[in-house]
PDB file of C-alpha atoms in Angstrom:
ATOM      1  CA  UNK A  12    -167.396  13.986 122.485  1.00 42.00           C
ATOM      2  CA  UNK A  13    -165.872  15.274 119.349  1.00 51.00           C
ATOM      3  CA  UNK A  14    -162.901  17.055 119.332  1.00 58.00           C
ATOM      4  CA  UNK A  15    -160.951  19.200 116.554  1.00 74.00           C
ATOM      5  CA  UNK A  16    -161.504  22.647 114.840  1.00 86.00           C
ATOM      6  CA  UNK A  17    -163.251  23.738 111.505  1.00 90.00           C
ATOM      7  CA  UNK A  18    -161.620  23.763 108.371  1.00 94.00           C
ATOM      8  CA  UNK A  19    -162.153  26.618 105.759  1.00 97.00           C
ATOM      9  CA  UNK A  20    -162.430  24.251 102.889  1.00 97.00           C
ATOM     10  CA  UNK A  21    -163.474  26.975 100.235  1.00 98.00           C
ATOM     11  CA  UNK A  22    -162.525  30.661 100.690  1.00 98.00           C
ATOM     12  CA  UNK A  23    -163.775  33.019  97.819  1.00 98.00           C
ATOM     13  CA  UNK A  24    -164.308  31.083  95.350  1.00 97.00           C
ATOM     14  CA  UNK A  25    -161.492  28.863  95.777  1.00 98.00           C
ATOM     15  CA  UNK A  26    -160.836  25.539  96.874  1.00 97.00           C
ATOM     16  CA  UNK A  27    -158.485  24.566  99.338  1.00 97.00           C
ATOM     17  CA  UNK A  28    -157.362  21.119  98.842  1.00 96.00           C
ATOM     18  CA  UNK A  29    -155.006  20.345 101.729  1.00 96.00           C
ATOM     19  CA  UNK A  30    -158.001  20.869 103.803  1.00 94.00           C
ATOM     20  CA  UNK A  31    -160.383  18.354 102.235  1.00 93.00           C
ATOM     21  CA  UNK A  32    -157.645  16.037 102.428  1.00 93.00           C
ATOM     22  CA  UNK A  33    -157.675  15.939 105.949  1.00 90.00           C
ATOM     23  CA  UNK A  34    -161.024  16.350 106.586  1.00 89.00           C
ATOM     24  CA  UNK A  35    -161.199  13.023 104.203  1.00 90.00           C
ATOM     25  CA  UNK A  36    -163.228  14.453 101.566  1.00 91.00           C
ATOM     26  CA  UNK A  37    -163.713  15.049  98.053  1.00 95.00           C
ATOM     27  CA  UNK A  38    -164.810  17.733  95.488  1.00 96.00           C
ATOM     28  CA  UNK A  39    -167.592  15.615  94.426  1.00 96.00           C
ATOM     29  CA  UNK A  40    -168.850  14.966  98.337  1.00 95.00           C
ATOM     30  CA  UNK A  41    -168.185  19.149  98.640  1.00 95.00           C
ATOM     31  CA  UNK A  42    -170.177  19.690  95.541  1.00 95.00           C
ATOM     32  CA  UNK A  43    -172.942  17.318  96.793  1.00 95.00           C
ATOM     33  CA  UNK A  44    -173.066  18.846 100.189  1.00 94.00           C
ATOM     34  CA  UNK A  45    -173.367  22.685  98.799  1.00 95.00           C
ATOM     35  CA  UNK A  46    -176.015  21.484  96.239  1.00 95.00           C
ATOM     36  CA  UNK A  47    -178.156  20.401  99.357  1.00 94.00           C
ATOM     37  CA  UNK A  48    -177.333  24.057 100.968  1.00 94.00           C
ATOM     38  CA  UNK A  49    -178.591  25.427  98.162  1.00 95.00           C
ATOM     39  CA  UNK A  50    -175.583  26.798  96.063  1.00 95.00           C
ATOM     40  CA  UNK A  51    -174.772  26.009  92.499  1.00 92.00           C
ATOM     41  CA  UNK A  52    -171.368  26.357  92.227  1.00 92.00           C
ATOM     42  CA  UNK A  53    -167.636  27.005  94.293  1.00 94.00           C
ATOM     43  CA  UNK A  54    -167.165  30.191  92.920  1.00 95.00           C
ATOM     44  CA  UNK A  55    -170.243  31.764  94.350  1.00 93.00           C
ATOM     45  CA  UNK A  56    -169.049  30.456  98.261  1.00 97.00           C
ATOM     46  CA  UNK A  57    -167.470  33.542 100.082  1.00 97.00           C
ATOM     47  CA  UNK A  58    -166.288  31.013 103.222  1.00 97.00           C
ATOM     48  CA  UNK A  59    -167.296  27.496 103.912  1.00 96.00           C
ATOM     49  CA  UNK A  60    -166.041  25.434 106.698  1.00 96.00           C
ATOM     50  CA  UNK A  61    -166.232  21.876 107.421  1.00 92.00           C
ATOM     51  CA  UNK A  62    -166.964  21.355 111.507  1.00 90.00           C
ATOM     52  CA  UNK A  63    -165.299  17.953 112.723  1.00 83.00           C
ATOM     53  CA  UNK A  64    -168.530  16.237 112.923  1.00 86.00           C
ATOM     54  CA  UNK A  65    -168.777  16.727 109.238  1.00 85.00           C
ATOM     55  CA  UNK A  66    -171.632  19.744 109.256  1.00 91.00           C
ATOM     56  CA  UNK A  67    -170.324  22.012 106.156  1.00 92.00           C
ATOM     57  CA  UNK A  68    -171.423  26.359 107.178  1.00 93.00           C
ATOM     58  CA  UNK A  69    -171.495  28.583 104.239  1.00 94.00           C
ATOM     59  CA  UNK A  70    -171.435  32.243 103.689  1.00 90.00           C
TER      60      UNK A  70
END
């Protein structure tokens, strides 16, 4: 079973790096992962959060 919490990894419009970090992951994979949800760019994410099994939930 997994264990941990989600991470806010973007929060209106702006990145939060620590949080990446330790969720191991990089702009570019972020980028990638909100191009497959649909979204264009950072800027227009209100909150997205990166669940310790690595699914990324956007508002």
């Amino acid at each position: 079973m997994l264990t941990g919490e989600a991470k806010v990894v973007i929060e209106n419009g702006q990145l939060h790096i620590e949080n990446l970090k330790k969720m191991r992951l990089t702009v570019d994979q972020l980028e990638m992962q909100l191009r497959l949800h649909g979204v264009t760019g950072i800027q227009d994410v209100k909150i997205a959060t990166l669940e310790a099994n690595g699914q990324l939930g956007i508002e």
